[in-house]
XYZ file of C-alpha atoms in Angstrom:
497
model
C 47.410 77.677 6.985
C 50.254 77.905 9.601
C 50.072 76.037 12.805
C 49.615 78.931 15.135
C 46.808 80.579 13.000
C 45.203 77.012 12.484
C 44.620 76.827 16.492
C 41.884 79.230 16.180
C 39.938 76.935 13.645
C 41.009 73.953 15.820
C 39.108 75.163 18.977
C 36.254 72.576 19.288
C 38.918 69.662 19.286
C 41.099 71.731 21.806
C 38.162 71.963 24.035
C 37.662 68.310 24.098
C 41.216 67.419 24.739
C 41.279 70.095 27.596
C 38.252 68.811 29.213
C 39.833 65.372 28.958
C 42.862 66.692 30.979
C 40.526 68.388 33.568
C 38.543 65.048 33.978
C 41.633 63.158 34.789
C 42.689 65.836 37.336
C 39.345 65.661 38.947
C 39.625 61.882 39.299
C 42.754 62.280 41.022
C 41.600 64.900 43.474
C 37.839 63.796 44.130
C 37.226 60.496 45.626
C 34.126 61.090 47.014
C 30.715 59.391 46.336
C 29.724 62.196 43.889
C 32.723 61.772 41.707
C 30.738 59.946 38.968
C 28.302 62.882 38.987
C 30.932 65.415 38.782
C 32.616 63.807 35.774
C 29.186 63.242 34.215
C 28.348 66.978 34.420
C 31.862 68.073 33.206
C 31.492 65.753 30.289
C 28.074 67.089 29.303
C 29.776 70.634 29.753
C 32.433 69.751 27.388
C 30.068 68.683 24.680
C 27.933 71.865 25.414
C 30.958 74.236 25.131
C 32.368 72.187 22.078
C 28.805 72.775 20.438
C 28.911 76.438 20.967
C 32.328 76.868 19.481
C 31.538 74.563 16.579
C 28.197 76.703 15.752
C 30.472 79.913 15.846
C 32.811 78.201 13.513
C 31.044 79.608 10.336
C 33.842 80.021 8.226
C 34.454 79.343 4.295
C 36.115 76.087 3.588
C 39.667 76.225 4.509
C 42.686 73.745 5.422
C 44.674 74.039 8.785
C 47.971 72.660 9.878
C 49.301 73.102 6.403
C 46.635 71.059 4.687
C 46.338 68.265 7.454
C 42.780 68.932 8.638
C 39.708 70.670 6.625
C 37.459 72.961 8.165
C 34.424 73.093 6.015
C 30.610 72.655 6.169
C 30.920 69.016 5.334
C 32.944 68.146 8.342
C 30.894 70.541 10.648
C 27.769 68.520 9.563
C 29.143 65.087 10.844
C 30.715 66.727 14.013
C 27.084 67.682 14.763
C 26.091 64.050 14.356
C 28.700 63.020 16.787
C 27.967 65.362 19.373
C 24.170 64.761 19.191
C 24.879 60.865 19.564
C 27.308 61.265 22.374
C 24.830 63.638 24.300
C 21.885 61.169 23.903
C 24.157 58.409 25.444
C 25.418 60.720 28.324
C 21.794 61.665 29.092
C 20.714 58.068 29.461
C 23.789 56.510 31.013
C 23.120 57.930 34.680
C 19.823 55.886 34.715
C 21.305 52.953 33.040
C 22.352 51.415 36.412
C 21.864 47.574 35.749
C 25.150 47.258 33.839
C 27.435 50.083 34.853
C 26.749 50.526 38.705
C 29.754 48.041 39.347
C 32.213 49.660 37.176
C 33.994 53.190 37.407
C 31.663 55.365 35.400
C 34.099 58.278 35.526
C 36.396 56.327 32.907
C 33.285 55.463 30.792
C 32.682 59.138 30.099
C 36.169 60.159 29.818
C 36.974 57.444 27.024
C 33.725 58.598 25.185
C 35.227 62.199 25.205
C 38.323 60.781 23.616
C 36.451 58.802 20.973
C 34.520 62.125 19.991
C 37.848 63.759 19.562
C 38.785 60.898 17.281
C 35.686 61.180 15.320
C 36.222 64.882 14.997
C 39.414 64.214 13.439
C 38.071 61.534 10.966
C 35.581 63.826 9.784
C 38.325 66.577 8.898
C 41.355 64.455 7.923
C 42.962 65.257 4.544
C 46.419 63.582 5.366
C 47.384 59.697 5.355
C 49.073 59.937 8.741
C 46.032 62.027 10.408
C 43.679 59.377 8.937
C 45.493 56.556 10.546
C 45.853 58.294 13.876
C 42.409 59.317 14.113
C 41.130 55.801 13.349
C 43.361 54.422 16.097
C 42.135 56.888 18.593
C 38.490 55.929 17.999
C 39.517 52.223 17.930
C 41.224 52.146 21.089
C 38.738 54.124 23.083
C 35.911 51.789 21.429
C 37.993 48.635 22.585
C 38.017 49.944 26.105
C 34.305 51.061 26.295
C 33.338 47.700 24.495
C 35.159 45.720 27.365
C 33.782 47.888 30.128
C 31.954 45.535 32.167
C 35.027 43.731 33.577
C 33.018 41.205 35.575
C 31.019 40.179 32.400
C 32.570 37.350 30.182
C 30.596 38.331 27.140
C 31.884 41.890 27.680
C 35.506 40.735 27.975
C 35.162 38.415 24.864
C 33.600 41.111 22.790
C 36.441 43.632 23.515
C 39.104 40.922 22.773
C 37.635 40.132 19.417
C 37.164 43.917 18.766
C 41.008 44.411 19.355
C 41.788 41.287 17.098
C 39.659 42.427 14.331
C 40.736 46.081 14.846
C 44.530 45.289 14.976
C 44.246 43.181 11.788
C 42.205 45.920 9.740
C 44.573 48.609 11.040
C 47.699 46.712 9.794
C 45.961 46.122 6.604
C 44.795 49.754 5.989
C 48.415 50.998 7.251
C 49.987 48.976 4.518
C 47.665 50.172 1.897
C 48.220 53.841 2.991
C 52.170 53.183 2.808
C 51.645 51.987 -0.763
C 49.578 55.086 -1.671
C 52.499 57.134 -0.220
C 55.186 55.211 -2.031
C 53.270 55.658 -5.484
C 52.585 59.557 -4.764
C 55.588 60.519 -2.630
C 53.107 62.412 -0.347
C 50.698 62.005 2.439
C 48.364 64.723 1.394
C 45.268 63.386 -0.421
C 45.309 66.286 -3.008
C 48.893 65.794 -3.829
C 48.162 61.955 -4.200
C 45.297 62.834 -6.498
C 47.580 64.887 -8.691
C 50.135 62.053 -8.744
C 47.527 59.488 -9.644
C 46.490 61.367 -12.692
C 49.920 61.063 -14.306
C 50.715 57.600 -12.954
C 52.770 55.380 -15.078
C 50.973 52.176 -16.545
C 53.442 49.953 -14.417
C 52.245 51.363 -11.329
C 48.526 50.523 -11.891
C 48.793 47.170 -10.228
C 50.299 48.665 -6.942
C 47.565 51.160 -7.029
C 44.902 48.516 -7.285
C 46.362 46.676 -4.359
C 46.544 49.993 -2.306
C 43.066 50.878 -3.137
C 41.859 47.407 -2.000
C 43.811 47.357 1.254
C 42.564 50.869 2.216
C 38.959 49.795 1.348
C 39.349 47.032 3.762
C 40.113 49.346 6.498
C 37.104 51.560 5.706
C 34.853 48.503 5.455
C 35.817 47.409 8.909
C 34.843 50.873 10.387
C 31.235 50.780 8.681
C 30.745 46.950 9.186
C 30.844 46.112 5.400
C 30.739 42.494 4.294
C 32.992 40.544 4.619
C 34.639 42.870 7.182
C 31.730 42.690 9.509
C 32.374 39.673 11.723
C 33.344 41.451 14.788
C 29.981 43.399 14.735
C 27.542 40.904 16.181
C 29.751 39.580 18.819
C 30.901 43.123 19.984
C 27.442 44.743 19.919
C 25.946 41.873 22.211
C 28.773 41.740 24.584
C 29.382 45.466 25.170
C 27.136 47.667 27.279
C 24.030 48.505 25.476
C 24.749 52.130 25.571
C 28.054 51.606 23.975
C 26.478 49.296 21.677
C 24.021 52.004 20.671
C 26.788 54.456 20.433
C 28.974 52.270 18.122
C 26.223 51.724 15.837
C 25.829 55.209 14.951
C 28.981 57.603 15.647
C 31.784 55.502 14.365
C 30.032 54.339 11.342
C 28.891 57.964 10.429
C 32.551 58.750 10.830
C 33.705 55.859 8.692
C 31.287 57.163 5.864
C 32.474 60.658 6.173
C 36.048 59.797 5.983
C 35.676 57.190 3.081
C 33.603 59.535 0.934
C 35.996 62.513 1.425
C 39.235 60.397 0.965
C 38.055 57.937 -1.727
C 36.185 60.816 -3.557
C 39.095 63.016 -3.732
C 41.709 60.428 -4.335
C 39.822 58.184 -6.892
C 36.857 60.467 -7.957
C 37.014 62.218 -11.124
C 36.950 65.617 -9.555
C 37.647 66.717 -5.913
C 34.244 68.355 -5.558
C 32.387 65.141 -6.662
C 30.467 66.850 -9.293
C 31.267 64.598 -12.136
C 29.375 61.618 -10.792
C 31.998 59.037 -11.737
C 35.056 57.240 -10.175
C 38.355 57.766 -11.696
C 39.165 54.887 -13.942
C 41.665 52.651 -12.488
C 42.894 50.018 -14.799
C 41.904 46.429 -13.620
C 39.506 47.770 -11.147
C 35.902 48.911 -11.877
C 35.560 50.657 -8.693
C 31.766 51.613 -8.855
C 30.976 48.087 -9.694
C 32.954 46.860 -6.761
C 31.265 49.088 -4.349
C 27.934 47.885 -5.751
C 28.792 44.311 -5.247
C 29.816 45.211 -1.470
C 26.701 47.130 -1.047
C 24.520 43.935 -2.310
C 26.527 41.425 -0.035
C 26.383 43.743 2.841
C 22.599 44.412 2.960
C 21.862 40.757 1.908
C 24.024 38.908 4.411
C 22.878 41.398 7.273
C 19.315 40.792 6.743
C 19.456 37.205 6.023
C 21.244 36.448 9.232
C 19.196 38.875 11.143
C 16.099 36.974 10.422
C 17.660 33.934 12.293
C 18.485 35.957 15.489
C 16.509 35.376 18.842
C 18.569 38.300 20.817
C 17.362 41.960 20.296
C 20.763 43.314 20.351
C 22.214 40.718 17.835
C 19.194 41.159 15.697
C 19.844 45.068 15.803
C 23.715 44.342 14.992
C 23.043 42.387 11.761
C 20.345 45.281 10.943
C 23.255 47.752 11.335
C 25.261 45.824 8.961
C 22.258 45.794 6.488
C 21.910 49.740 6.873
C 25.679 49.924 5.853
C 24.587 48.192 2.626
C 21.906 50.347 2.022
C 24.150 53.456 2.133
C 26.815 51.921 -0.056
C 24.355 51.746 -2.853
C 24.587 55.516 -3.323
C 28.336 55.243 -2.895
C 28.578 53.315 -6.160
C 27.500 56.585 -7.739
C 30.105 59.163 -6.808
C 28.321 62.456 -7.248
C 26.897 65.322 -5.061
C 23.420 63.663 -5.026
C 24.896 60.440 -3.890
C 26.849 61.888 -0.990
C 23.867 64.277 0.098
C 21.685 61.073 0.219
C 24.046 59.020 2.358
C 24.426 62.130 4.602
C 20.566 62.577 5.000
C 20.266 58.781 5.948
C 22.952 59.038 8.512
C 21.117 61.824 9.963
C 17.822 60.044 10.397
C 19.649 56.878 11.137
C 20.856 58.519 14.180
C 17.404 59.120 15.630
C 15.781 55.980 14.494
C 18.699 53.442 15.373
C 19.497 55.276 18.772
C 15.617 55.260 19.554
C 15.569 51.285 18.973
C 18.603 50.632 21.125
C 17.146 52.866 23.982
C 14.100 50.811 24.169
C 16.286 47.755 24.436
C 17.973 49.709 27.476
C 14.722 50.453 28.722
C 13.554 46.812 28.844
C 16.896 45.641 29.963
C 16.960 48.040 32.751
C 13.542 46.757 34.085
C 13.821 43.015 33.550
C 17.305 42.160 32.125
C 15.600 40.798 29.174
C 17.439 40.491 25.613
C 15.446 37.656 23.938
C 12.602 38.467 21.740
C 10.464 35.959 23.471
C 10.960 37.592 26.694
C 9.368 40.684 25.430
C 5.843 39.250 25.304
C 3.393 41.600 26.540
C 5.681 44.719 26.906
C 3.222 46.492 24.435
C 0.509 46.390 27.292
C 2.937 46.979 30.224
C 4.707 49.975 28.637
C 2.532 51.148 25.886
C 4.190 54.525 25.206
C 7.723 52.943 24.774
C 6.324 50.021 22.610
C 4.497 52.499 20.289
C 7.853 54.315 20.107
C 9.663 50.989 19.421
C 7.214 50.291 16.577
C 7.802 53.808 14.945
C 11.550 53.160 15.173
C 11.270 49.744 13.525
C 8.908 50.939 10.823
C 11.528 53.832 10.099
C 14.504 51.427 10.036
C 12.370 49.306 7.585
C 11.747 52.262 5.222
C 7.967 52.514 5.679
C 6.044 55.867 5.351
C 5.379 58.178 7.049
C 8.848 57.945 8.706
C 12.143 59.604 8.096
C 13.631 56.146 7.139
C 11.303 56.011 4.170
C 12.352 59.355 2.995
C 15.931 58.295 3.388
C 15.721 55.219 1.484
C 13.940 57.105 -1.333
C 16.750 59.430 -1.664
C 19.201 56.524 -1.586
C 17.260 54.543 -4.266
C 16.644 57.666 -6.490
C 20.554 58.175 -6.867
C 20.664 54.691 -8.669
C 17.507 55.216 -10.859
C 18.594 59.095 -11.886
C 22.083 57.803 -12.713
C 20.622 54.888 -14.814
C 23.168 52.556 -13.287
C 23.016 49.550 -11.168
C 19.349 49.188 -11.505
C 19.514 45.605 -10.114
C 21.059 46.948 -6.991
C 18.038 49.128 -6.434
C 15.715 46.267 -6.926
C 17.671 44.144 -4.376
C 17.499 47.082 -2.089
C 13.667 46.811 -2.176
C 13.639 43.275 -1.644
C 16.059 43.480 1.256
C 13.770 46.074 2.961
C 10.893 43.531 2.733
C 13.118 40.850 4.358
C 13.858 43.386 7.153
C 10.118 44.171 7.733
C 10.015 40.460 8.565
C 12.478 40.381 11.425
C 11.345 44.045 12.791
C 7.820 42.634 13.058
C 8.810 39.712 15.100
C 9.614 42.157 17.893
C 6.323 44.127 17.504
C 4.258 40.623 17.490
C 5.990 39.601 20.694
C 5.045 43.013 22.227
C 1.468 43.252 21.162
C 0.229 39.807 19.711
C 1.848 37.080 21.679
C 0.398 37.835 25.101
C -3.046 38.569 26.608
C -3.824 42.352 27.561
C -2.930 43.296 31.026
C -3.483 46.004 33.484
C 0.030 46.091 34.721
C 2.318 49.026 33.991
C 5.936 49.428 34.084
C 7.847 52.752 34.269
C 11.517 53.563 33.568
C 13.650 56.394 34.553
C 12.243 59.741 33.201
C 15.375 60.633 31.544
C 15.364 57.445 29.639
C 11.956 57.327 28.860
C 11.719 61.150 27.864
C 14.706 60.829 25.612
C 13.022 57.759 23.749
C 9.951 59.981 23.229
C 12.181 62.947 21.984
C 14.167 60.691 19.530
C 10.574 59.577 18.025
C 9.668 63.173 17.082
C 12.287 63.621 14.394
C 11.572 60.370 13.062
C 7.903 61.327 12.248
C 8.620 64.971 11.596
C 11.119 64.316 8.824
C 8.928 61.608 7.486
C 6.333 64.278 6.529
C 8.547 67.582 6.456
C 12.088 66.646 5.414
C 13.019 69.636 3.346
C 14.694 71.631 6.279
C 17.076 68.657 6.969
C 17.745 68.090 3.106
C 18.387 71.790 2.935
C 20.931 71.495 5.689
C 22.634 68.659 4.101
C 22.883 70.546 0.788
C 24.230 73.419 2.290
C 26.668 71.197 4.091
C 28.019 69.601 0.742
C 30.872 71.944 0.517
C 34.212 70.548 0.548
C 37.697 72.143 0.889
C 39.406 72.195 -2.259
C 43.184 73.626 -2.896
C 41.455 75.696 -5.938
C 39.053 77.325 -3.785
């Protein structure tokens, strides 16, 4: 589609960029005490207007800017996840004053909008150049947000580590993308797929190297072992609101981009209906993904058992959940992609909810150690019960949405009759995760005598926690509406359409 005509379909992204520019101008002209609130309201308005235009963008799958970006139900599904995650963080950020009050919060909201713009591009990218640029937009914004607490040594350290690991992974991935361009002679993923179908045998080794390098870049974005080392330190040092955001939105974008690009380029068909990875000589790709999945979930869970910090525990838990989703990615078919999309949707609610409870406790007491959470089940019973529901869902226990999500992930392997050992390992890892999640609940409810003391948090924070609990329970007993939405979103742009 030509560039001028493409602008009509690019309106959600243009709105985000437009509001970023307006916020920058507002920062110049408004210097009063209400500047933070003004920027906060403008940022929420940006999300609302973007959501309206995204809702109105109900068009058949197409490609814009001469095939650089896809406009299809698949990308729109992930864009809704990004908007919802960002809106939750915006809503709870004003009352989250313990860490943010000493810093210019208007910049915080500004960079989050920039990250959302990058996430939108990641969900739609069909061109190697756009892939790299979108990842860099998200990465640079995330680097700044992770180190937002300039007076905090841990925050500065986490940002530096994030930059170092991010720069290394970006360089590795860029080299892999350049090899793909050299092999295929094009940056468009569909043209690359066509070129790979008739690739001469002497170029297979170069293809294997390119694939491994690109997979390294994707592995960094989703915190896949062994590219996960940045995760615990960054999650612990960043503001907890940003930690919650990084654990959900960029991870979802990483999966969205990886499934689309690797599925098109190395899948047996662009619409992912054949259920196989395109054979690459010298590289059993499905088996490789299965091995990464096993390592990711096992390492994440085993190290989480040893953690005493709630934020670090949830960080390693986040790594393990990437491993669960990679189980389905080992089987490349529509059922696998829909299972991952469903799990990412419910993961948004349960993981954000768990982190918001950590914010609630940190706001009130500054606590982060599990031992410091003793008795909180009696002091803040509603929030503690919500935390229990989020942790049960993260474990995969019924009747929560996490249980349904894991059933879908495991069923992909079972119905494909491949990688049975991976499904068994996934169940065993879920049992391990139950142990360390229950440590938090034990501290809140069992390690202290009952007390009449009650604590309360900001209504916006407490209310958001309770609202996030509703879909976790609702989709645990009535999940068909969400799965129907996922299946209706499983429609990719393809040149043959």
